[in-house]
Amino acid sequence: MSGARTKVAFLLPHLKCGGGERVALSVAKEMKRLGMTVEFVLMSKQGEFVAEAEEEFVLTDLSCRKTYELPLKLRAYVKTSRPDVVIASFWKMNLCACVVRALLPRFKLILWEHSPPSRTPFSPTWLYALSASLLYRVASAIVAVSQGVADDIRRHTIGLDRKVLTIYNAIPPPARIPNEARKIVSAERLIINVGRLEPQKDLVTLLEAFATLAATEAGVGCKLMLVGEGSQRQILQQMCSKLGIKDRVVFVGFSDNPYVLLRQADLFVLSSTFEGLGNVIVEALHCGLPVVSADCFSGPREILMDGLYGSLVEVGDVAGFAGAMAFELANPRVSEVQMKAAARFLPSRVTQEFVELMQ
């Protein structure tokens, strides 16, 4: 199919603030720049990214309260709008899209997997393995956001090996940020974490490690900024008081442009128990920051190329994190080198891989 005449529909549950939604917008914008017609098809038209998406794209609200309503409504959309390609994200949405393609095989279907199925609490591994093995085979391709996710899919399914491939997430560099951007935290050295305040991110380990660092000479003048919201905020704030670091940890809440805050930091730290890829590590690299990351499954090791562009620490290793933070602060990396490491994730490169897949 000709790229300029291709009509692409991104199928998502919503446009709430999440890595998958943000990446889909980045790829969609690049496809539009290439002359494609792009639409978003949502189970429910809600979320922080709706206004941004509406500025450039048609949004179709299927108004599905439950997932079981989706196949019939998606089938009606496909019959009426006739997309050439549907790019579906997330397990339940992917299954529904497969059902529709089995009934209407007139479009290409790309399934986009953003996290390792064996680690995702919303899809029991045995149920994912059974349903994906049966239904995913009607898809044209299955895109995993990291090699770790791709390997996990292959490990837990049957007959899908040839359909699974890895395309890294599209993560744009920051737009120009004014030099006079207000500094939220006054510190000699600022350590930053960006992510939801949820158990998956294991911020308990990060706080304990920061408390260890703060008690040493290496931690003099250091403060920690946590960017994000979530169910553990109160627990983490109470923990800061118990650890004696209340005055050195700043909770800034959700930010619609974390680059403004990343640019003010000296070090980025990720302590997650698992990731699909770890988009925020790439964002930190775009800002030229040194990185300390949990060597979790999956993504961080791939992004940092086995530790070439940052320190990798065993998940939950408090002493390891404290030592790695001290090392990175004492041995500054070259910003330009860190920024070049993020070039693999530029939207232009990633989108071209999708375009080739759609041919």
mmCIF file of C-alpha atoms in Angstrom:
data_model
loop_
_atom_site.group_PDB
_atom_site.id
_atom_site.type_symbol
_atom_site.label_atom_id
_atom_site.label_comp_id
_atom_site.label_asym_id
_atom_site.label_seq_id
_atom_site.Cartn_x
_atom_site.Cartn_y
_atom_site.Cartn_z
ATOM 1 C CA MET A 1 0.000 0.000 0.000
ATOM 2 C CA SER A 2 1.180 3.533 -0.662
ATOM 3 C CA GLY A 3 2.241 5.284 2.535
ATOM 4 C CA ALA A 4 0.715 8.646 1.637
ATOM 5 C CA ARG A 5 -2.701 7.060 0.956
ATOM 6 C CA THR A 6 -2.712 4.755 3.962
ATOM 7 C CA LYS A 7 -5.421 5.193 6.596
ATOM 8 C CA VAL A 8 -4.300 4.087 10.049
ATOM 9 C CA ALA A 9 -6.487 3.649 13.129
ATOM 10 C CA PHE A 10 -4.931 3.449 16.590
ATOM 11 C CA LEU A 11 -7.145 1.381 18.896
ATOM 12 C CA LEU A 12 -6.783 2.251 22.588
ATOM 13 C CA PRO A 13 -8.975 1.975 25.699
ATOM 14 C CA HIS A 14 -8.592 5.733 26.354
ATOM 15 C CA LEU A 15 -6.051 8.547 26.242
ATOM 16 C CA LYS A 16 -5.175 8.727 29.912
ATOM 17 C CA CYS A 17 -1.619 9.542 30.884
ATOM 18 C CA GLY A 18 0.388 6.399 30.226
ATOM 19 C CA GLY A 19 3.454 5.270 28.330
ATOM 20 C CA GLY A 20 1.502 3.383 25.663
ATOM 21 C CA GLU A 21 -0.809 6.313 24.990
ATOM 22 C CA ARG A 22 2.033 8.822 24.812
ATOM 23 C CA VAL A 23 4.039 6.656 22.418
ATOM 24 C CA ALA A 24 1.003 6.087 20.182
ATOM 25 C CA LEU A 25 0.579 9.856 19.887
ATOM 26 C CA SER A 26 4.227 10.283 18.937
ATOM 27 C CA VAL A 27 4.008 7.641 16.191
ATOM 28 C CA ALA A 28 0.672 9.032 14.965
ATOM 29 C CA LYS A 29 2.109 12.532 14.609
ATOM 30 C CA GLU A 30 5.020 11.224 12.588
ATOM 31 C CA MET A 31 2.685 9.191 10.351
ATOM 32 C CA LYS A 32 0.607 12.301 9.733
ATOM 33 C CA ARG A 33 3.769 14.192 8.812
ATOM 34 C CA LEU A 34 4.448 11.460 6.236
ATOM 35 C CA GLY A 35 1.043 12.116 4.664
ATOM 36 C CA MET A 36 -0.981 9.290 6.157
ATOM 37 C CA THR A 37 -4.533 9.645 7.425
ATOM 38 C CA VAL A 38 -4.576 8.819 11.117
ATOM 39 C CA GLU A 39 -7.479 8.352 13.529
ATOM 40 C CA PHE A 40 -7.798 7.290 17.151
ATOM 41 C CA VAL A 41 -10.507 4.785 18.058
ATOM 42 C CA LEU A 42 -11.200 4.721 21.795
ATOM 43 C CA MET A 43 -13.303 2.536 24.033
ATOM 44 C CA SER A 44 -13.976 5.701 26.003
ATOM 45 C CA LYS A 45 -13.034 9.246 25.033
ATOM 46 C CA GLN A 46 -11.331 10.313 28.229
ATOM 47 C CA GLY A 47 -7.883 11.101 29.535
ATOM 48 C CA GLU A 48 -5.262 13.804 29.846
ATOM 49 C CA PHE A 49 -4.149 13.422 26.214
ATOM 50 C CA VAL A 50 -7.583 13.885 24.604
ATOM 51 C CA ALA A 51 -7.192 17.628 24.035
ATOM 52 C CA GLU A 52 -3.740 17.191 22.499
ATOM 53 C CA ALA A 53 -4.947 14.406 20.202
ATOM 54 C CA GLU A 54 -8.016 16.359 19.064
ATOM 55 C CA GLU A 55 -5.798 19.168 17.810
ATOM 56 C CA GLU A 56 -4.489 16.903 15.031
ATOM 57 C CA PHE A 57 -6.632 13.787 14.700
ATOM 58 C CA VAL A 58 -10.172 12.502 14.410
ATOM 59 C CA LEU A 59 -11.176 10.717 17.616
ATOM 60 C CA THR A 60 -13.900 8.080 17.482
ATOM 61 C CA ASP A 61 -15.544 7.301 20.811
ATOM 62 C CA LEU A 62 -16.970 3.759 20.773
ATOM 63 C CA SER A 63 -18.550 4.398 24.194
ATOM 64 C CA CYS A 64 -17.882 0.898 25.509
ATOM 65 C CA ARG A 65 -18.435 0.482 29.217
ATOM 66 C CA LYS A 66 -17.252 -3.136 29.123
ATOM 67 C CA THR A 67 -14.707 -4.851 26.896
ATOM 68 C CA TYR A 68 -17.240 -7.408 25.652
ATOM 69 C CA GLU A 69 -19.083 -4.555 23.902
ATOM 70 C CA LEU A 70 -16.023 -3.705 21.827
ATOM 71 C CA PRO A 71 -16.040 -6.313 18.992
ATOM 72 C CA LEU A 72 -19.446 -5.310 17.605
ATOM 73 C CA LYS A 73 -18.722 -1.588 17.836
ATOM 74 C CA LEU A 74 -15.252 -1.965 16.376
ATOM 75 C CA ARG A 75 -16.655 -4.073 13.529
ATOM 76 C CA ALA A 76 -19.145 -1.295 12.739
ATOM 77 C CA TYR A 77 -16.319 1.262 12.754
ATOM 78 C CA VAL A 78 -14.202 -0.850 10.369
ATOM 79 C CA LYS A 79 -17.117 -1.331 7.954
ATOM 80 C CA THR A 80 -17.866 2.398 7.920
ATOM 81 C CA SER A 81 -14.412 4.000 8.079
ATOM 82 C CA ARG A 82 -12.491 1.296 6.200
ATOM 83 C CA PRO A 83 -8.995 1.731 7.699
ATOM 84 C CA ASP A 84 -6.123 0.067 5.861
ATOM 85 C CA VAL A 85 -4.311 -0.674 9.115
ATOM 86 C CA VAL A 86 -5.455 -1.009 12.717
ATOM 87 C CA ILE A 87 -2.790 -0.756 15.407
ATOM 88 C CA ALA A 88 -4.234 -2.138 18.644
ATOM 89 C CA SER A 89 -2.658 -1.876 22.094
ATOM 90 C CA PHE A 90 -3.070 -3.925 25.281
ATOM 91 C CA TRP A 91 -4.169 -7.516 25.698
ATOM 92 C CA LYS A 92 -7.971 -7.287 25.884
ATOM 93 C CA MET A 93 -8.115 -4.698 23.101
ATOM 94 C CA ASN A 94 -5.849 -6.906 21.005
ATOM 95 C CA LEU A 95 -8.104 -9.923 21.460
ATOM 96 C CA CYS A 96 -11.160 -7.929 20.374
ATOM 97 C CA ALA A 97 -9.320 -6.581 17.336
ATOM 98 C CA CYS A 98 -8.380 -10.148 16.373
ATOM 99 C CA VAL A 99 -12.030 -11.223 16.545
ATOM 100 C CA VAL A 100 -13.003 -8.365 14.233
ATOM 101 C CA ARG A 101 -10.231 -9.126 11.749
ATOM 102 C CA ALA A 102 -11.312 -12.777 11.658
ATOM 103 C CA LEU A 103 -14.756 -11.521 10.581
ATOM 104 C CA LEU A 104 -13.504 -8.694 8.333
ATOM 105 C CA PRO A 105 -10.016 -9.553 7.032
ATOM 106 C CA ARG A 106 -9.906 -6.468 4.809
ATOM 107 C CA PHE A 107 -7.412 -4.558 6.990
ATOM 108 C CA LYS A 108 -3.942 -5.228 8.307
ATOM 109 C CA LEU A 109 -3.823 -5.701 12.065
ATOM 110 C CA ILE A 110 -0.747 -4.867 14.128
ATOM 111 C CA LEU A 111 -0.871 -5.798 17.803
ATOM 112 C CA TRP A 112 1.279 -3.601 20.043
ATOM 113 C CA GLU A 113 2.454 -5.217 23.288
ATOM 114 C CA HIS A 114 3.764 -2.704 25.850
ATOM 115 C CA SER A 115 4.625 -4.939 28.803
ATOM 116 C CA PRO A 116 5.787 -8.513 29.485
ATOM 117 C CA PRO A 117 2.677 -10.712 29.785
ATOM 118 C CA SER A 118 4.162 -12.812 32.577
ATOM 119 C CA ARG A 119 4.613 -9.722 34.786
ATOM 120 C CA THR A 120 1.360 -7.868 34.068
ATOM 121 C CA PRO A 121 -1.164 -8.207 36.935
ATOM 122 C CA PHE A 122 -4.166 -7.423 34.701
ATOM 123 C CA SER A 123 -3.665 -10.491 32.480
ATOM 124 C CA PRO A 124 -3.116 -13.845 34.230
ATOM 125 C CA THR A 125 -0.255 -15.528 32.403
ATOM 126 C CA TRP A 126 -2.125 -18.759 31.702
ATOM 127 C CA LEU A 127 -5.104 -16.875 30.277
ATOM 128 C CA TYR A 128 -2.873 -14.650 28.156
ATOM 129 C CA ALA A 129 -1.007 -17.711 26.872
ATOM 130 C CA LEU A 130 -4.203 -19.529 25.868
ATOM 131 C CA SER A 131 -6.059 -16.574 24.346
ATOM 132 C CA ALA A 132 -3.058 -15.101 22.530
ATOM 133 C CA SER A 133 -2.007 -18.473 21.113
ATOM 134 C CA LEU A 134 -5.492 -18.928 19.667
ATOM 135 C CA LEU A 135 -6.407 -15.421 18.490
ATOM 136 C CA TYR A 136 -3.176 -13.485 17.887
ATOM 137 C CA ARG A 137 -2.383 -15.687 14.897
ATOM 138 C CA VAL A 138 -4.925 -13.717 12.788
ATOM 139 C CA ALA A 139 -2.824 -10.550 13.241
ATOM 140 C CA SER A 140 -0.429 -9.379 10.556
ATOM 141 C CA ALA A 141 2.299 -8.746 13.128
ATOM 142 C CA ILE A 142 2.873 -8.498 16.869
ATOM 143 C CA VAL A 143 5.117 -5.616 17.914
ATOM 144 C CA ALA A 144 6.903 -5.775 21.264
ATOM 145 C CA VAL A 145 8.415 -2.610 22.753
ATOM 146 C CA SER A 146 11.594 -4.421 23.851
ATOM 147 C CA GLN A 147 13.410 -7.649 23.150
ATOM 148 C CA GLY A 148 12.547 -8.733 26.678
ATOM 149 C CA VAL A 149 8.818 -8.343 25.988
ATOM 150 C CA ALA A 150 9.207 -10.157 22.650
ATOM 151 C CA ASP A 151 10.980 -13.075 24.319
ATOM 152 C CA ASP A 152 8.294 -13.217 27.022
ATOM 153 C CA ILE A 153 5.531 -13.412 24.407
ATOM 154 C CA ARG A 154 7.322 -16.202 22.555
ATOM 155 C CA ARG A 155 7.970 -18.052 25.810
ATOM 156 C CA HIS A 156 4.296 -18.099 26.787
ATOM 157 C CA THR A 157 2.567 -18.648 23.440
ATOM 158 C CA ILE A 158 2.500 -21.278 20.724
ATOM 159 C CA GLY A 159 2.834 -20.662 17.003
ATOM 160 C CA LEU A 160 3.500 -16.919 17.113
ATOM 161 C CA ASP A 161 7.298 -16.804 16.844
ATOM 162 C CA ARG A 162 7.401 -15.559 13.244
ATOM 163 C CA LYS A 163 4.865 -12.806 13.888
ATOM 164 C CA VAL A 164 6.647 -11.289 16.903
ATOM 165 C CA LEU A 165 9.220 -8.545 16.375
ATOM 166 C CA THR A 166 10.722 -5.721 18.398
ATOM 167 C CA ILE A 167 10.213 -2.043 17.638
ATOM 168 C CA TYR A 168 11.364 0.300 20.380
ATOM 169 C CA ASN A 169 9.083 3.066 21.607
ATOM 170 C CA ALA A 170 9.080 6.437 19.866
ATOM 171 C CA ILE A 171 10.245 9.009 22.408
ATOM 172 C CA PRO A 172 10.784 12.553 21.127
ATOM 173 C CA PRO A 173 13.501 14.768 22.574
ATOM 174 C CA PRO A 174 12.434 17.838 24.559
ATOM 175 C CA ALA A 175 11.347 20.970 22.781
ATOM 176 C CA ARG A 176 13.312 24.069 23.646
ATOM 177 C CA ILE A 177 12.936 24.839 27.352
ATOM 178 C CA PRO A 178 13.524 28.457 28.384
ATOM 179 C CA ASN A 179 16.594 29.004 30.533
ATOM 180 C CA GLU A 180 14.437 30.909 32.974
ATOM 181 C CA ALA A 181 12.227 27.865 33.669
ATOM 182 C CA ARG A 182 11.476 27.991 37.384
ATOM 183 C CA LYS A 183 13.544 25.669 39.551
ATOM 184 C CA ILE A 184 11.251 23.818 41.926
ATOM 185 C CA VAL A 185 14.007 22.445 44.159
ATOM 186 C CA SER A 186 17.068 24.270 45.412
ATOM 187 C CA ALA A 187 19.874 21.747 45.787
ATOM 188 C CA GLU A 188 23.567 21.396 45.097
ATOM 189 C CA ARG A 189 22.780 18.105 43.379
ATOM 190 C CA LEU A 190 19.309 16.915 42.435
ATOM 191 C CA ILE A 191 18.348 13.277 41.946
ATOM 192 C CA ILE A 192 15.058 12.674 40.121
ATOM 193 C CA ASN A 193 12.594 9.847 39.602
ATOM 194 C CA VAL A 194 9.627 10.139 37.231
ATOM 195 C CA GLY A 195 6.807 7.617 37.419
ATOM 196 C CA ARG A 196 3.602 6.548 39.101
ATOM 197 C CA LEU A 197 3.746 6.191 42.867
ATOM 198 C CA GLU A 198 2.764 2.528 42.721
ATOM 199 C CA PRO A 199 4.289 -0.724 44.060
ATOM 200 C CA GLN A 200 5.674 -1.665 40.620
ATOM 201 C CA LYS A 201 8.044 1.319 40.809
ATOM 202 C CA ASP A 202 9.508 0.100 44.156
ATOM 203 C CA LEU A 203 10.054 3.607 45.507
ATOM 204 C CA VAL A 204 10.479 2.110 48.979
ATOM 205 C CA THR A 205 13.868 0.814 47.856
ATOM 206 C CA LEU A 206 14.712 4.187 46.305
ATOM 207 C CA LEU A 207 13.890 6.083 49.508
ATOM 208 C CA GLU A 208 15.908 3.686 51.652
ATOM 209 C CA ALA A 209 18.826 3.984 49.232
ATOM 210 C CA PHE A 210 18.601 7.765 49.209
ATOM 211 C CA ALA A 211 18.553 7.802 53.022
ATOM 212 C CA THR A 212 21.717 5.692 52.974
ATOM 213 C CA LEU A 213 23.337 8.069 50.482
ATOM 214 C CA ALA A 214 22.213 11.164 52.390
ATOM 215 C CA ALA A 215 23.996 9.932 55.526
ATOM 216 C CA THR A 216 27.363 9.798 53.738
ATOM 217 C CA GLU A 217 29.790 12.410 52.493
ATOM 218 C CA ALA A 218 28.763 11.550 48.925
ATOM 219 C CA GLY A 219 25.197 12.639 49.705
ATOM 220 C CA VAL A 220 25.994 16.095 51.070
ATOM 221 C CA GLY A 221 23.809 18.686 49.353
ATOM 222 C CA CYS A 222 21.687 16.080 47.549
ATOM 223 C CA LYS A 223 17.908 16.171 47.307
ATOM 224 C CA LEU A 224 15.484 13.728 45.727
ATOM 225 C CA MET A 225 12.530 14.761 43.548
ATOM 226 C CA LEU A 226 9.666 12.339 42.909
ATOM 227 C CA VAL A 227 7.549 13.298 39.893
ATOM 228 C CA GLY A 228 4.209 11.515 39.662
ATOM 229 C CA GLU A 229 1.060 10.563 41.532
ATOM 230 C CA GLY A 230 -0.291 7.271 42.771
ATOM 231 C CA SER A 231 -1.781 5.196 45.540
ATOM 232 C CA GLN A 232 1.428 5.045 47.608
ATOM 233 C CA ARG A 233 1.995 8.784 48.033
ATOM 234 C CA GLN A 234 0.935 8.951 51.689
ATOM 235 C CA ILE A 235 2.860 5.781 52.576
ATOM 236 C CA LEU A 236 6.002 7.138 50.941
ATOM 237 C CA GLN A 237 5.675 10.509 52.649
ATOM 238 C CA GLN A 238 5.358 8.788 56.023
ATOM 239 C CA MET A 239 8.404 6.703 55.179
ATOM 240 C CA CYS A 240 10.420 9.852 54.480
ATOM 241 C CA SER A 241 9.641 11.067 58.001
ATOM 242 C CA LYS A 242 10.696 7.759 59.566
ATOM 243 C CA LEU A 243 13.939 7.742 57.576
ATOM 244 C CA GLY A 244 14.740 11.321 58.546
ATOM 245 C CA ILE A 245 14.798 12.593 54.955
ATOM 246 C CA LYS A 246 11.508 14.485 54.933
ATOM 247 C CA ASP A 247 13.225 17.798 54.191
ATOM 248 C CA ARG A 248 15.328 16.302 51.409
ATOM 249 C CA VAL A 249 12.606 14.597 49.367
ATOM 250 C CA VAL A 250 10.167 16.635 47.284
ATOM 251 C CA PHE A 251 6.901 15.220 45.917
ATOM 252 C CA VAL A 252 5.916 17.413 42.960
ATOM 253 C CA GLY A 253 2.967 15.387 41.660
ATOM 254 C CA PHE A 254 2.061 14.787 38.016
ATOM 255 C CA SER A 255 3.819 16.838 35.345
ATOM 256 C CA ASP A 256 2.584 17.068 31.760
ATOM 257 C CA ASN A 257 6.134 17.972 30.690
ATOM 258 C CA PRO A 258 8.679 16.074 32.803
ATOM 259 C CA TYR A 259 11.481 17.345 30.555
ATOM 260 C CA VAL A 260 11.304 20.698 32.350
ATOM 261 C CA LEU A 261 12.128 18.906 35.605
ATOM 262 C CA LEU A 262 14.597 16.423 34.126
ATOM 263 C CA ARG A 263 16.618 19.330 32.742
ATOM 264 C CA GLN A 264 17.077 20.645 36.292
ATOM 265 C CA ALA A 265 18.416 17.331 37.654
ATOM 266 C CA ASP A 266 21.911 15.903 38.002
ATOM 267 C CA LEU A 267 20.975 12.220 38.062
ATOM 268 C CA PHE A 268 17.986 10.064 37.103
ATOM 269 C CA VAL A 269 17.117 6.913 39.066
ATOM 270 C CA LEU A 270 14.601 4.161 38.225
ATOM 271 C CA SER A 271 13.914 1.468 40.828
ATOM 272 C CA SER A 272 11.062 -0.500 39.180
ATOM 273 C CA THR A 273 10.455 -4.209 39.716
ATOM 274 C CA PHE A 274 9.527 -4.554 36.018
ATOM 275 C CA GLU A 275 9.004 -2.408 32.935
ATOM 276 C CA GLY A 276 7.926 -2.923 29.356
ATOM 277 C CA LEU A 277 10.710 -0.694 28.119
ATOM 278 C CA GLY A 278 11.239 2.175 30.551
ATOM 279 C CA ASN A 279 10.446 5.252 28.450
ATOM 280 C CA VAL A 280 11.544 7.689 31.125
ATOM 281 C CA ILE A 281 15.110 6.352 30.963
ATOM 282 C CA VAL A 282 15.193 7.446 27.323
ATOM 283 C CA GLU A 283 13.777 10.837 28.311
ATOM 284 C CA ALA A 284 16.593 11.181 30.843
ATOM 285 C CA LEU A 285 19.143 10.305 28.153
ATOM 286 C CA HIS A 286 17.582 12.900 25.832
ATOM 287 C CA CYS A 287 18.418 15.422 28.578
ATOM 288 C CA GLY A 288 22.001 14.173 28.811
ATOM 289 C CA LEU A 289 21.582 12.793 32.339
ATOM 290 C CA PRO A 290 23.527 9.967 33.949
ATOM 291 C CA VAL A 291 21.239 7.072 34.893
ATOM 292 C CA VAL A 292 20.985 4.513 37.673
ATOM 293 C CA SER A 293 18.387 1.845 36.968
ATOM 294 C CA ALA A 294 17.145 -1.400 38.402
ATOM 295 C CA ASP A 295 18.226 -4.232 36.129
ATOM 296 C CA CYS A 296 14.600 -5.279 35.963
ATOM 297 C CA PHE A 297 12.720 -7.285 33.396
ATOM 298 C CA SER A 298 12.604 -5.800 30.804
ATOM 299 C CA GLY A 299 13.975 -2.759 28.964
ATOM 300 C CA PRO A 300 16.546 -0.905 31.103
ATOM 301 C CA ARG A 301 19.443 -3.167 30.159
ATOM 302 C CA GLU A 302 18.535 -2.797 26.472
ATOM 303 C CA ILE A 303 18.272 0.992 26.695
ATOM 304 C CA LEU A 304 21.525 1.371 28.628
ATOM 305 C CA MET A 305 23.243 -1.231 26.420
ATOM 306 C CA ASP A 306 24.388 -3.519 29.228
ATOM 307 C CA GLY A 307 25.508 -0.609 31.408
ATOM 308 C CA LEU A 308 27.408 1.393 28.797
ATOM 309 C CA TYR A 309 25.229 4.471 29.380
ATOM 310 C CA GLY A 310 24.333 4.019 33.040
ATOM 311 C CA SER A 311 24.595 1.888 36.151
ATOM 312 C CA LEU A 312 22.437 -1.228 36.489
ATOM 313 C CA VAL A 313 21.521 -2.464 39.980
ATOM 314 C CA GLU A 314 19.771 -5.625 41.127
ATOM 315 C CA VAL A 315 16.091 -5.059 41.897
ATOM 316 C CA GLY A 316 15.549 -4.178 45.576
ATOM 317 C CA ASP A 317 19.271 -3.761 46.351
ATOM 318 C CA VAL A 318 19.316 -0.746 48.698
ATOM 319 C CA ALA A 319 23.085 -0.700 49.175
ATOM 320 C CA GLY A 320 23.594 -1.204 45.447
ATOM 321 C CA PHE A 321 21.426 1.775 44.570
ATOM 322 C CA ALA A 322 23.122 3.995 47.147
ATOM 323 C CA GLY A 323 26.552 3.032 45.838
ATOM 324 C CA ALA A 324 25.565 3.474 42.197
ATOM 325 C CA MET A 325 24.110 6.932 42.885
ATOM 326 C CA ALA A 326 27.292 7.961 44.675
ATOM 327 C CA PHE A 327 29.395 6.652 41.775
ATOM 328 C CA GLU A 328 27.392 8.441 39.069
ATOM 329 C CA LEU A 329 27.436 11.724 40.995
ATOM 330 C CA ALA A 330 31.187 11.490 41.482
ATOM 331 C CA ASN A 331 31.912 10.483 37.870
ATOM 332 C CA PRO A 332 29.921 12.783 35.570
ATOM 333 C CA ARG A 333 29.101 11.426 32.125
ATOM 334 C CA VAL A 334 29.400 13.427 28.923
ATOM 335 C CA SER A 335 25.942 14.850 28.169
ATOM 336 C CA GLU A 336 26.393 14.657 24.397
ATOM 337 C CA VAL A 337 27.233 10.952 24.613
ATOM 338 C CA GLN A 338 24.135 10.281 26.732
ATOM 339 C CA MET A 339 21.956 12.181 24.260
ATOM 340 C CA LYS A 340 23.295 10.178 21.305
ATOM 341 C CA ALA A 341 22.323 6.999 23.143
ATOM 342 C CA ALA A 342 18.669 8.083 22.842
ATOM 343 C CA ALA A 343 18.803 8.431 19.047
ATOM 344 C CA ARG A 344 17.525 4.844 18.539
ATOM 345 C CA PHE A 345 14.180 5.954 19.983
ATOM 346 C CA LEU A 346 13.535 9.032 17.821
ATOM 347 C CA PRO A 347 9.970 9.002 16.396
ATOM 348 C CA SER A 348 11.237 9.313 12.806
ATOM 349 C CA ARG A 349 13.259 6.101 13.111
ATOM 350 C CA VAL A 350 10.610 4.141 14.995
ATOM 351 C CA THR A 351 7.769 5.212 12.708
ATOM 352 C CA GLN A 352 9.718 4.154 9.642
ATOM 353 C CA GLU A 353 9.852 0.644 11.070
ATOM 354 C CA PHE A 354 6.058 0.667 11.442
ATOM 355 C CA VAL A 355 5.653 1.974 7.884
ATOM 356 C CA GLU A 356 7.825 -0.835 6.514
ATOM 357 C CA LEU A 357 5.760 -3.327 8.512
ATOM 358 C CA MET A 358 2.567 -1.994 6.937
ATOM 359 C CA GLN A 359 3.743 -2.547 3.340
#
